[in-house]
PDB file of C-alpha atoms and ligand atoms in Angstrom:
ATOM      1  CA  UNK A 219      -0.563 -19.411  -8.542  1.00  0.00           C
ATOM      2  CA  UNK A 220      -1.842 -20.816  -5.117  1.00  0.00           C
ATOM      3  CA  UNK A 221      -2.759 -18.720  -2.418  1.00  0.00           C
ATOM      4  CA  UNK A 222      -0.382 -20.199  -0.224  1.00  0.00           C
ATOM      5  CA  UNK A 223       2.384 -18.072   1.652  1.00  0.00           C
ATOM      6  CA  UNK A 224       5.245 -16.929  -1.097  1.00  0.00           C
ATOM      7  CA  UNK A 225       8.428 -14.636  -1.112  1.00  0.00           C
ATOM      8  CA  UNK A 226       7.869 -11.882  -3.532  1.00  0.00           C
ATOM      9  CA  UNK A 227      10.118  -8.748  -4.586  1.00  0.00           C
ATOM     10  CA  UNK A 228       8.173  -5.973  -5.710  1.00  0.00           C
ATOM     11  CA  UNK A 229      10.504  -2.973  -7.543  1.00  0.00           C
ATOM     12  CA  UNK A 230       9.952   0.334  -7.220  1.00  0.00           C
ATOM     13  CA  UNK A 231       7.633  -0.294  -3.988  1.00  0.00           C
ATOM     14  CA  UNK A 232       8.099   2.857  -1.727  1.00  0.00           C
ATOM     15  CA  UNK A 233       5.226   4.964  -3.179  1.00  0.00           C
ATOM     16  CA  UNK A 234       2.210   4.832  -5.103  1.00  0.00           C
ATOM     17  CA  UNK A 235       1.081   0.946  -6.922  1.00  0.00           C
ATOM     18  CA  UNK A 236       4.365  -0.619  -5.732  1.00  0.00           C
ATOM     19  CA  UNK A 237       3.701   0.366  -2.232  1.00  0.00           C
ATOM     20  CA  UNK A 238      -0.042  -0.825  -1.834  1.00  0.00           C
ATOM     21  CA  UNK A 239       0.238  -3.843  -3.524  1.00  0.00           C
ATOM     22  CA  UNK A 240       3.033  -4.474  -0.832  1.00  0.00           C
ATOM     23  CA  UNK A 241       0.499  -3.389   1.772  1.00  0.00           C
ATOM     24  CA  UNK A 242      -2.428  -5.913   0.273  1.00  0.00           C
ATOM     25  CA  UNK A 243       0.084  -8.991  -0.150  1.00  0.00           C
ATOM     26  CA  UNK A 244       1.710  -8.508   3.949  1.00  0.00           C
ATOM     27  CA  UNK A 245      -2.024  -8.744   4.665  1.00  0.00           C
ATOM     28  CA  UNK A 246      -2.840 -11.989   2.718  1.00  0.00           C
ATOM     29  CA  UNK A 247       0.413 -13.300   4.611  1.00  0.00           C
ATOM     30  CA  UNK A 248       2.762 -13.458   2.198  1.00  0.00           C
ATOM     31  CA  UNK A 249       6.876 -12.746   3.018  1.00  0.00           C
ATOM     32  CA  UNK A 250       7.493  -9.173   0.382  1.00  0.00           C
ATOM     33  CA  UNK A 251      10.241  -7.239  -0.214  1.00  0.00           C
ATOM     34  CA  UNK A 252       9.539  -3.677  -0.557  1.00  0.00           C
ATOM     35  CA  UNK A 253      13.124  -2.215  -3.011  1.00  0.00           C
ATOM     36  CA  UNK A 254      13.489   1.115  -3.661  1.00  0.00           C
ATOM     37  CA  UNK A 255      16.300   3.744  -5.442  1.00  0.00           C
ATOM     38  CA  UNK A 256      16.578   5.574  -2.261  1.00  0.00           C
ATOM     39  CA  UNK A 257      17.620   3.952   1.187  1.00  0.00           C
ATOM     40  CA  UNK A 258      15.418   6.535   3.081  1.00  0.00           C
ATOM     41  CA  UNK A 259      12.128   6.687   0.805  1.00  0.00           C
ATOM     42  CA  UNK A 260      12.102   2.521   0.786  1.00  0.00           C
ATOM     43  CA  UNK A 261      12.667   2.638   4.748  1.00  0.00           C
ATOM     44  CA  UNK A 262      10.048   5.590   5.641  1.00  0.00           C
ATOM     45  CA  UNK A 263       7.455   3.060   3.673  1.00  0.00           C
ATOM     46  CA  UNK A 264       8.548   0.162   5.403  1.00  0.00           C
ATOM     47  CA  UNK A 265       8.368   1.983   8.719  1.00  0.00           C
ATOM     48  CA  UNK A 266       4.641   3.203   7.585  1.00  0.00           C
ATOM     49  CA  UNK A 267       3.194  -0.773   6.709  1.00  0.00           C
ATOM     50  CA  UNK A 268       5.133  -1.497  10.061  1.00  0.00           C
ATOM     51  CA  UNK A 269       3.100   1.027  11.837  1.00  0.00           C
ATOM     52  CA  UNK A 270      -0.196  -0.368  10.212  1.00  0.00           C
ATOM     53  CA  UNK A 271       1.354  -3.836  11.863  1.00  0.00           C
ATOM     54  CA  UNK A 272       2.486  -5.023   8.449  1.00  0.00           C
ATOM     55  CA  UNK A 273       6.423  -6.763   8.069  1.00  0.00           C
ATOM     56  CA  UNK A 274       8.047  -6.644   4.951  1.00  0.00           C
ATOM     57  CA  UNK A 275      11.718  -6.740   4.182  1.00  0.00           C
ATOM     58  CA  UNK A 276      13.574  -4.067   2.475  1.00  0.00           C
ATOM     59  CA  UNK A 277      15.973  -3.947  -0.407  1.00  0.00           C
ATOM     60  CA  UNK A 278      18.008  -1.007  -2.263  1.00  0.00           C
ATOM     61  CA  UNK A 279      17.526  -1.173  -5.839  1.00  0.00           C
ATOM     62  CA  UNK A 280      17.639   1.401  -8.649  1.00  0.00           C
ATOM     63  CA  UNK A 281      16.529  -0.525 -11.425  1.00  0.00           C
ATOM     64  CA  UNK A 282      18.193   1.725 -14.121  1.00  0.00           C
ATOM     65  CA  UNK A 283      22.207   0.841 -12.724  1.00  0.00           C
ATOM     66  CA  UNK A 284      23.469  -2.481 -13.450  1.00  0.00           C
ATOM     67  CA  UNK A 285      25.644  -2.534 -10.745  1.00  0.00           C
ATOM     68  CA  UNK A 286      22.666  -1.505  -8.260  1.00  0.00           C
ATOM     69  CA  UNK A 287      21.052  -4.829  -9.793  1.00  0.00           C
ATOM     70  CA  UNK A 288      23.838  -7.458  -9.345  1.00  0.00           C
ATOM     71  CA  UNK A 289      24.379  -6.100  -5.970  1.00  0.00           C
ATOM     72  CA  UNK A 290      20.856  -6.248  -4.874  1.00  0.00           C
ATOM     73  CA  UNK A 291      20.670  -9.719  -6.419  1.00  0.00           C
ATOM     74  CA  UNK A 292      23.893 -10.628  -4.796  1.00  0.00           C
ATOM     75  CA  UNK A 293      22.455  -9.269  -1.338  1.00  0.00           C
ATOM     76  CA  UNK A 294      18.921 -11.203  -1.923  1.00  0.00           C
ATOM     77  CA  UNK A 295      20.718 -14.712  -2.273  1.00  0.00           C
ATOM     78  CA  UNK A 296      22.310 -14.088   1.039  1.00  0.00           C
ATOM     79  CA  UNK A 297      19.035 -13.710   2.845  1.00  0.00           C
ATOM     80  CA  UNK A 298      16.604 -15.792   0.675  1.00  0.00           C
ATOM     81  CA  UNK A 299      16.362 -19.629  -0.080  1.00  0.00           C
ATOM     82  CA  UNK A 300      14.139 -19.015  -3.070  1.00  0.00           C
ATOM     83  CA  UNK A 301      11.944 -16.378  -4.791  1.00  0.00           C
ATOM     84  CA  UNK A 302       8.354 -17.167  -5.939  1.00  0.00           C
ATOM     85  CA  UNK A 303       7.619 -14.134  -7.393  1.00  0.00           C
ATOM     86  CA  UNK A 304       9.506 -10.977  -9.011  1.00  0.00           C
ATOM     87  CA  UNK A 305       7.212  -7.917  -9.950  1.00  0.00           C
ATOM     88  CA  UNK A 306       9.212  -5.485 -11.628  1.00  0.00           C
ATOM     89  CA  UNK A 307       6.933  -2.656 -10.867  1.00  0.00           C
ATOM     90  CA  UNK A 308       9.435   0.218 -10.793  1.00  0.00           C
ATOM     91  CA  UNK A 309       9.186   2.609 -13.787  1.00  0.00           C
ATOM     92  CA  UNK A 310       8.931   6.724 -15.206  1.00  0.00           C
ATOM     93  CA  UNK A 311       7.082   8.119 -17.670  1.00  0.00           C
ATOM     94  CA  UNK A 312       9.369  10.434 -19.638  1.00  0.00           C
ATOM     95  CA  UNK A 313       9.182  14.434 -19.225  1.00  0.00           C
ATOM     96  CA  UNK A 314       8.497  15.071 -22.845  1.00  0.00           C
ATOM     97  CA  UNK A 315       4.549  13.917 -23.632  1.00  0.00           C
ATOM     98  CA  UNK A 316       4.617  15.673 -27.098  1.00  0.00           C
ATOM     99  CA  UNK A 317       5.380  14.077 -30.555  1.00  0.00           C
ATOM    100  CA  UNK A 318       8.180  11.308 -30.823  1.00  0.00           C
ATOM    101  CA  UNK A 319       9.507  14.010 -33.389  1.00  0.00           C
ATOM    102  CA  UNK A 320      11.087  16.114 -30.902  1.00  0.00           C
ATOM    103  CA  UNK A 321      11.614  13.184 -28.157  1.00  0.00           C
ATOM    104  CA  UNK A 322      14.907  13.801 -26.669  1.00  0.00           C
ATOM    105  CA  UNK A 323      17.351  11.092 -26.645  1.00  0.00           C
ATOM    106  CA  UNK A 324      18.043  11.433 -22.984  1.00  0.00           C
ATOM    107  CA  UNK A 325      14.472  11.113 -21.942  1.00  0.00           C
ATOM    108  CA  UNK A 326      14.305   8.360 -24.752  1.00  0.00           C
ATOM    109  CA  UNK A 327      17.005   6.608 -22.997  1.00  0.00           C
ATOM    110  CA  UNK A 328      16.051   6.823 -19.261  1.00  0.00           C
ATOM    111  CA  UNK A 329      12.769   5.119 -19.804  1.00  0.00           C
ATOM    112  CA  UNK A 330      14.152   2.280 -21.571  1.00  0.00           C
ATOM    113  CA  UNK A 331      16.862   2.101 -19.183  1.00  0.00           C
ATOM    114  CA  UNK A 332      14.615   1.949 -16.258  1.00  0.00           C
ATOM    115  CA  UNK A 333      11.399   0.301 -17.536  1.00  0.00           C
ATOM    116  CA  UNK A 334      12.692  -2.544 -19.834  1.00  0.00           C
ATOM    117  CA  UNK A 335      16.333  -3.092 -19.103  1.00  0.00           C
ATOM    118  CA  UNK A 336      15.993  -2.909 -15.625  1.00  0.00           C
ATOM    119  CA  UNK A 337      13.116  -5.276 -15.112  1.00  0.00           C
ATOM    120  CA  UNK A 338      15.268  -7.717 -17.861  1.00  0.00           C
ATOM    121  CA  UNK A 339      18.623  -7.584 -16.112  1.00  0.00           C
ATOM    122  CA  UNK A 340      16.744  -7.783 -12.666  1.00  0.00           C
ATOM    123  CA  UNK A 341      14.894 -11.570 -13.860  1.00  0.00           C
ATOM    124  CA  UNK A 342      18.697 -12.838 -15.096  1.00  0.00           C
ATOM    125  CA  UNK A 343      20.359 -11.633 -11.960  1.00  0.00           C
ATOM    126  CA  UNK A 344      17.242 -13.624  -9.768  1.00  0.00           C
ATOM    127  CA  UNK A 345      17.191 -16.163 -12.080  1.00  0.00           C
ATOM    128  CA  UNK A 346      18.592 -19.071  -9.466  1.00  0.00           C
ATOM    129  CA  UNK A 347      16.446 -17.585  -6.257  1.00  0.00           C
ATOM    130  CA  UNK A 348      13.429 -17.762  -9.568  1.00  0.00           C
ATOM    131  CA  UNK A 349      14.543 -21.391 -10.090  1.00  0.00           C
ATOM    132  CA  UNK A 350      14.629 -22.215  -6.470  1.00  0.00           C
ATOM    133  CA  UNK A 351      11.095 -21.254  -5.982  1.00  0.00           C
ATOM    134  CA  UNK A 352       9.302 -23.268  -9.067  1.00  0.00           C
ATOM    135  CA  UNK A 353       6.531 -22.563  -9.882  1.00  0.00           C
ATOM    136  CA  UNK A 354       7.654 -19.009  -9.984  1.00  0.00           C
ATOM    137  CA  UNK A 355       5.923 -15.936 -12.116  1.00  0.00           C
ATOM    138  CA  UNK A 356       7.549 -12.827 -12.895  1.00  0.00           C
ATOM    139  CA  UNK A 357       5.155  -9.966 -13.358  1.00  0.00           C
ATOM    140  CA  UNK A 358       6.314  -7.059 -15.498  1.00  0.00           C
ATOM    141  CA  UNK A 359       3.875  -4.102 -14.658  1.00  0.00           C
ATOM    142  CA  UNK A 360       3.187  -2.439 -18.097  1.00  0.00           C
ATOM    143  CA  UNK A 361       0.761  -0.242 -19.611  1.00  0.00           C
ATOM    144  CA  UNK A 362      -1.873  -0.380 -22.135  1.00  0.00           C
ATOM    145  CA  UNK A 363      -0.058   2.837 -23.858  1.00  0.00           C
ATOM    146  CA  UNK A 364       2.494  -0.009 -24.731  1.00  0.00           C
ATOM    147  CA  UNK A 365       0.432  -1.735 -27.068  1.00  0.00           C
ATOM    148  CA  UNK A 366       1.513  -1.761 -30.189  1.00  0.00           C
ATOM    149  CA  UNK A 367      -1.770  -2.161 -31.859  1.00  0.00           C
ATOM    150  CA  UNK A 368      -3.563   0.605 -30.081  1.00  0.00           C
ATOM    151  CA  UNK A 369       0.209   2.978 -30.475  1.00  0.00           C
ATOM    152  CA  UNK A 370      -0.462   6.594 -30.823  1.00  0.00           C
ATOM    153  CA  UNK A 371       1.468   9.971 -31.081  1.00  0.00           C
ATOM    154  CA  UNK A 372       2.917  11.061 -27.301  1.00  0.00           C
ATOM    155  CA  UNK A 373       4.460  10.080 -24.503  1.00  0.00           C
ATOM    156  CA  UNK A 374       6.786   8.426 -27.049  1.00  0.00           C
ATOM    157  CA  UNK A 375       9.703   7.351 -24.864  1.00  0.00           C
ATOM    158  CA  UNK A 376       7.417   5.552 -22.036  1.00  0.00           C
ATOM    159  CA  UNK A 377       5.139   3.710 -24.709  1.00  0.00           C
ATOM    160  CA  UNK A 378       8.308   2.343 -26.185  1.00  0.00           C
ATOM    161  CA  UNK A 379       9.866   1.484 -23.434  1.00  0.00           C
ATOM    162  CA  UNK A 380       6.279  -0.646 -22.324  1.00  0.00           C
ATOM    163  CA  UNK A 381       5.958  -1.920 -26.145  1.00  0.00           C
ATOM    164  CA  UNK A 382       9.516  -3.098 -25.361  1.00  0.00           C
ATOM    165  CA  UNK A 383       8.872  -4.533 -22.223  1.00  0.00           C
ATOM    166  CA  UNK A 384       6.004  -6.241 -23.524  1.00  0.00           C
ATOM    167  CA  UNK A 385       8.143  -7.915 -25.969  1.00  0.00           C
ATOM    168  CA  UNK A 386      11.020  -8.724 -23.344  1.00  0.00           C
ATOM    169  CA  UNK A 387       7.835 -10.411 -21.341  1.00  0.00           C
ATOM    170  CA  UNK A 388       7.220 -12.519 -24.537  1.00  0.00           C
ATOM    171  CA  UNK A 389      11.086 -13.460 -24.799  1.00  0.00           C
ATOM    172  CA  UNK A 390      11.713 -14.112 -21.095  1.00  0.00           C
ATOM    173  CA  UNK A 391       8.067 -16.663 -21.397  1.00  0.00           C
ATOM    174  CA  UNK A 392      10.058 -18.612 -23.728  1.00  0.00           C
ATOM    175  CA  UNK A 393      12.885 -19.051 -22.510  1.00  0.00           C
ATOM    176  CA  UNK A 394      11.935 -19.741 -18.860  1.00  0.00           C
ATOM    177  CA  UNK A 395       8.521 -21.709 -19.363  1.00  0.00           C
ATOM    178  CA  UNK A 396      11.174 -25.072 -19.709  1.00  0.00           C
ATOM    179  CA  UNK A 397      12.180 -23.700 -16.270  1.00  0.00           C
ATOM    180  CA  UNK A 398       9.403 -24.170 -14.601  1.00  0.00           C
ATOM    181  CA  UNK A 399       8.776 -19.984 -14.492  1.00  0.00           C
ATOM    182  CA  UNK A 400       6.046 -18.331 -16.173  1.00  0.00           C
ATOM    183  CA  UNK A 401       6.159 -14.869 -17.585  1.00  0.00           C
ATOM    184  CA  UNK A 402       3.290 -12.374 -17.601  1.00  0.00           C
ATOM    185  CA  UNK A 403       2.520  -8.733 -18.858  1.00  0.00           C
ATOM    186  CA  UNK A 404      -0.014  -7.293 -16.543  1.00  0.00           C
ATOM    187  CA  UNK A 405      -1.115  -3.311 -16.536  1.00  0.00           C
ATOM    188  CA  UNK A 406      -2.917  -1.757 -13.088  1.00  0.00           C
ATOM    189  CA  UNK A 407      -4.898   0.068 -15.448  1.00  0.00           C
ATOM    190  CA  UNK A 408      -4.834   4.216 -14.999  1.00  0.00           C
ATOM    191  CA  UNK A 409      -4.846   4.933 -11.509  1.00  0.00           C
ATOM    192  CA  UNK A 410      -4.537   7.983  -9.354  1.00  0.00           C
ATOM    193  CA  UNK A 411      -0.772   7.780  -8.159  1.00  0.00           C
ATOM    194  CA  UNK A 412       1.906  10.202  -8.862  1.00  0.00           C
ATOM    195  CA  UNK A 413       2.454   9.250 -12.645  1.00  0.00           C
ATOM    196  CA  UNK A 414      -1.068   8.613 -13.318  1.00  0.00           C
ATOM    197  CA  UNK A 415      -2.264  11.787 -12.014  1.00  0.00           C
ATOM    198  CA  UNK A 416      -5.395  12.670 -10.089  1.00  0.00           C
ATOM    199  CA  UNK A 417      -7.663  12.531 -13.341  1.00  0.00           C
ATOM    200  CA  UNK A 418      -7.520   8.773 -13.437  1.00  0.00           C
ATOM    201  CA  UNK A 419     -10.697   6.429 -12.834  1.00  0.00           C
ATOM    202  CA  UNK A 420      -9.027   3.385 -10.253  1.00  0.00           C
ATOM    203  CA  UNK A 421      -7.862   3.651  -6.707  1.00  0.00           C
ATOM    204  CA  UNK A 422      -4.477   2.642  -5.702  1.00  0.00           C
ATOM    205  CA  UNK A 423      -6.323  -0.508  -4.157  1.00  0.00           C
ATOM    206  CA  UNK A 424      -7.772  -0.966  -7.242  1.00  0.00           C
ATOM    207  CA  UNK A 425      -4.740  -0.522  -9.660  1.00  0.00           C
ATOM    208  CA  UNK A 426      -2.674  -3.166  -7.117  1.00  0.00           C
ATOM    209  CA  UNK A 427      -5.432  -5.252  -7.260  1.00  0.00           C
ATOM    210  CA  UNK A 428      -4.704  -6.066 -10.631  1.00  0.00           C
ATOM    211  CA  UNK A 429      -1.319  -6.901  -9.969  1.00  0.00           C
ATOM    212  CA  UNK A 430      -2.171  -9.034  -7.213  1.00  0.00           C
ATOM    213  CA  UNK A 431      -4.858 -11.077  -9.567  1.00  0.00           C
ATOM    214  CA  UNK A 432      -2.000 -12.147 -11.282  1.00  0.00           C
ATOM    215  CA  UNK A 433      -0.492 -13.365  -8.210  1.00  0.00           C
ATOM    216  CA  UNK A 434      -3.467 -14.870  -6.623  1.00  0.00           C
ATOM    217  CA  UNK A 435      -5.590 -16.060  -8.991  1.00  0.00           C
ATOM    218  CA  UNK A 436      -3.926 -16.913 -12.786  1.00  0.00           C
ATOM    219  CA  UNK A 437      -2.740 -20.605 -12.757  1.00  0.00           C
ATOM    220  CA  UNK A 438       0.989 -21.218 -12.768  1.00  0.00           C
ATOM    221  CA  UNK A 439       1.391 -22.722 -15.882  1.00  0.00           C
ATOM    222  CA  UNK A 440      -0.161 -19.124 -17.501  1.00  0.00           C
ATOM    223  CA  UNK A 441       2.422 -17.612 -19.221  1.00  0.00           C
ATOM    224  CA  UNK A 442       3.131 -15.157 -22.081  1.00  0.00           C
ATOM    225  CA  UNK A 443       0.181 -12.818 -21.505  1.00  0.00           C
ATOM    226  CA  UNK A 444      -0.683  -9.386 -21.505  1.00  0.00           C
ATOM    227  CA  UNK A 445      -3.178  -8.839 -18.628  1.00  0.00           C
ATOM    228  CA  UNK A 446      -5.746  -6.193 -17.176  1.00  0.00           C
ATOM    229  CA  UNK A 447      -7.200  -7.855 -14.638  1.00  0.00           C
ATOM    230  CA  UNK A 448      -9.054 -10.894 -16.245  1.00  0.00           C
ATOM    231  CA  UNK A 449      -8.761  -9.569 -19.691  1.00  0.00           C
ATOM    232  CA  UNK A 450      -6.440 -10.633 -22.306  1.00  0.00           C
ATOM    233  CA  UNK A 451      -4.932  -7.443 -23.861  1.00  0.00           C
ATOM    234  CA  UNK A 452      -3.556  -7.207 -27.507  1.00  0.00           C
ATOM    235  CA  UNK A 453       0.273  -7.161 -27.913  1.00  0.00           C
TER     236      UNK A 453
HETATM  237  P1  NAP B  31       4.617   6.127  -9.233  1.00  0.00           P
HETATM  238  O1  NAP B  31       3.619   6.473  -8.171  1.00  0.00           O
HETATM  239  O2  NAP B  31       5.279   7.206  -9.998  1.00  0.00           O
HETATM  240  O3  NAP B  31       5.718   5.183  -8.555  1.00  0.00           O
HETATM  241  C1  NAP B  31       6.789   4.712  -9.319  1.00  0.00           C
HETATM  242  C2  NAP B  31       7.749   3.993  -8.411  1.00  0.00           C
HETATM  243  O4  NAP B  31       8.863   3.565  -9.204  1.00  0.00           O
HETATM  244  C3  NAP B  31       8.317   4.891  -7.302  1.00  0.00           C
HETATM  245  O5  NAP B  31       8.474   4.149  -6.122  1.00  0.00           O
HETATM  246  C4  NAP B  31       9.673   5.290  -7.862  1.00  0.00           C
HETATM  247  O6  NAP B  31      10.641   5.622  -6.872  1.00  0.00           O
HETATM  248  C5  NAP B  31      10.050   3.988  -8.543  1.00  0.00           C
HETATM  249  N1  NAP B  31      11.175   4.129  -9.460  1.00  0.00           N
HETATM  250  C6  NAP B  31      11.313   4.955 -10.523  1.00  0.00           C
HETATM  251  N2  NAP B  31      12.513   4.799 -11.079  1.00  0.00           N
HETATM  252  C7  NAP B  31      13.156   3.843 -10.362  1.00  0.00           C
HETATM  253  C8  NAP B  31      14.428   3.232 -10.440  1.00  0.00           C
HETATM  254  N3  NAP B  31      15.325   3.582 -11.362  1.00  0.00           N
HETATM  255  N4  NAP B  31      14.741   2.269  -9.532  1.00  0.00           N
HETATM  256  C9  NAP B  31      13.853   1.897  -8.592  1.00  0.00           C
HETATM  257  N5  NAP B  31      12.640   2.465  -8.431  1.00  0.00           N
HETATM  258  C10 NAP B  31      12.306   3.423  -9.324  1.00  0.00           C
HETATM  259  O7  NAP B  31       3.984   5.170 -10.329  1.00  0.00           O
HETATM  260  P2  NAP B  31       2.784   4.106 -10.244  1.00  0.00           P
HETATM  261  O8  NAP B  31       1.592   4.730 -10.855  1.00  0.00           O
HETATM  262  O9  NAP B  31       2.722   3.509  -8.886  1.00  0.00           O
HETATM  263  O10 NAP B  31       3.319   3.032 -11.314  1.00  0.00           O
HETATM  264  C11 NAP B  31       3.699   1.713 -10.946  1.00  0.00           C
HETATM  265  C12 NAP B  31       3.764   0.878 -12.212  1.00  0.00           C
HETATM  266  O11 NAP B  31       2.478   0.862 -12.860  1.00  0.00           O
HETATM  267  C13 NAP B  31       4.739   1.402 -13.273  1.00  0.00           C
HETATM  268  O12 NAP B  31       5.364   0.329 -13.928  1.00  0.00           O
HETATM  269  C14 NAP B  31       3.828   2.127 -14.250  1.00  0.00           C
HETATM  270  O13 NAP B  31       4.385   2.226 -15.539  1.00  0.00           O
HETATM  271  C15 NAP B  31       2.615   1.227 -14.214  1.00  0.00           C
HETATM  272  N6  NAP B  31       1.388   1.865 -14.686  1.00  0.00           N
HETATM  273  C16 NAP B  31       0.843   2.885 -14.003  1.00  0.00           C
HETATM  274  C17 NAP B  31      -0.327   3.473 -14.464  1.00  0.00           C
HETATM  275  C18 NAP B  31      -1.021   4.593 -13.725  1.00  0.00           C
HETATM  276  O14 NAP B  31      -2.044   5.081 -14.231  1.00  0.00           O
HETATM  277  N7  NAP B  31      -0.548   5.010 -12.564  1.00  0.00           N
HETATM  278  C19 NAP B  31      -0.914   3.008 -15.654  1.00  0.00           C
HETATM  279  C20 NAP B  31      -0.333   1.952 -16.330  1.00  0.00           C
HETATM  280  C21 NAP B  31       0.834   1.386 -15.833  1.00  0.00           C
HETATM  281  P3  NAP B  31      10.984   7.161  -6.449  1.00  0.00           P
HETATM  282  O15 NAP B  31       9.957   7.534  -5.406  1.00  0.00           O
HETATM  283  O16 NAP B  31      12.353   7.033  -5.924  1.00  0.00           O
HETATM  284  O17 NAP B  31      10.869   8.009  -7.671  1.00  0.00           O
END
């Protein structure tokens, strides 16, 4: 993708990856959304880049209610012409890190409602504003626990819900690459926000960072990839 100035929705956006790499793309000069679940968390961090002298929009979202979806998609196409770029960012990691033996269906369920339908749902309901803005990209933000190759024991419910996201990526690449929109997989890497935990070895600036490679510097006709940073992850 160029470097020139694009409207981009970023999920999940009022803490932690979500937020910064909102912060780092205002700067560049780009128009961003900031969504959130809750009207008051998504303003507060809108008010906070606005205090840094940062604009960016805001939209309510919870990515794990269909309705929430169509009407933020509904809302979007009222105030936007086209979208360049959709990051679906938003996600948990389930309560239960033990064995997928005693996974609990509930937890089981959230995640995948959340982290793979949501981000799905989200590109069909945006899919005009995506067509609009050709050469467009969405970006699911997944996780190298979602590999399949490298799948272990634990945190079963958020590894299948990033396996499954990873193969949604692959789906969506297909059937949008004759659109003119490209599709890509990209993890921050483990990085010291609220879900990856203070243990972790990247920044938040480093983590959006490679989100915003995706953005800034993968050509637009790269599609159907799993990314961390300039590396080419396995499936
Ligand atoms: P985080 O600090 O926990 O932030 C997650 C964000 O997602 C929050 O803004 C949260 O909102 C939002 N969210 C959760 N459920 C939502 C829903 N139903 N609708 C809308 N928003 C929702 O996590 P993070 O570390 O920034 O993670 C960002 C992305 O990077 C995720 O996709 C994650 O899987 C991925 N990732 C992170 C790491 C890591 O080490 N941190 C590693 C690999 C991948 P609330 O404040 O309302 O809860």
């Amino acid at each position: 993708m160029s470097t020139s100035s694009k409207t981009i929705l970023i999920t999940g956006a009022n803490k932690g990856i979500g937020l910064e790499a909102c912060r780092q793309l205002a700067r560049l000069g780009h128009h961003v959304i900031l969504s959130a679940r809750s009207a008051e968390r998504g303003e507060s961090a809108v008010k906070g880049l606005s205090a840094e002298g940062l604009n960016v929009g805001f939209l309510l979202l919870d990515t794990s209610d269909e309705q929430s979806i169509l009407r933020a998609a509904r809302e979007l196409k009222q105030r936007l012409k086209a979208l360049h770029v959709l990051v679906n960012n938003a996600a948990i990691l389930d309560t239960w890190q033990g064995s997928i033996l005693d996974a609990k269906a509930a937890d089981l369920r959230d995640t995948f409602a959340t982290n793979t339908l949501g981000p799905v749902l989200l590109t069909q309901a945006l899919l005009p504003l995506l067509e609009a803005g050709k050469p467009s990209r969405v970006i699911n933000v997944s996780s190298q626990l979602g590999s399949v190759e490298k799948m272990t024991d634990g945190w079963a419910g958020y590894g299948i819900s990033k396996a499954a996201l990873n193969a949604a990526t692959r789906k969506l690449a297909a059937a949008l690459e004759p659109r003119g929109i490209s599709v890509i997989a990209a993890t921050p890497g483990w990085v010291r926000t609220e879900m990856g935990g203070s243990s972790a070895n990247l920044s938040v600036e480093e983590g959006a960072q490679n989100i915003l490679h995706v953005i800034t510097q993968v050509p637009p006709a790269a599609t159907n990839q799993f990314l961390f940073g300039n590396s080419h992850l396995p499936w």
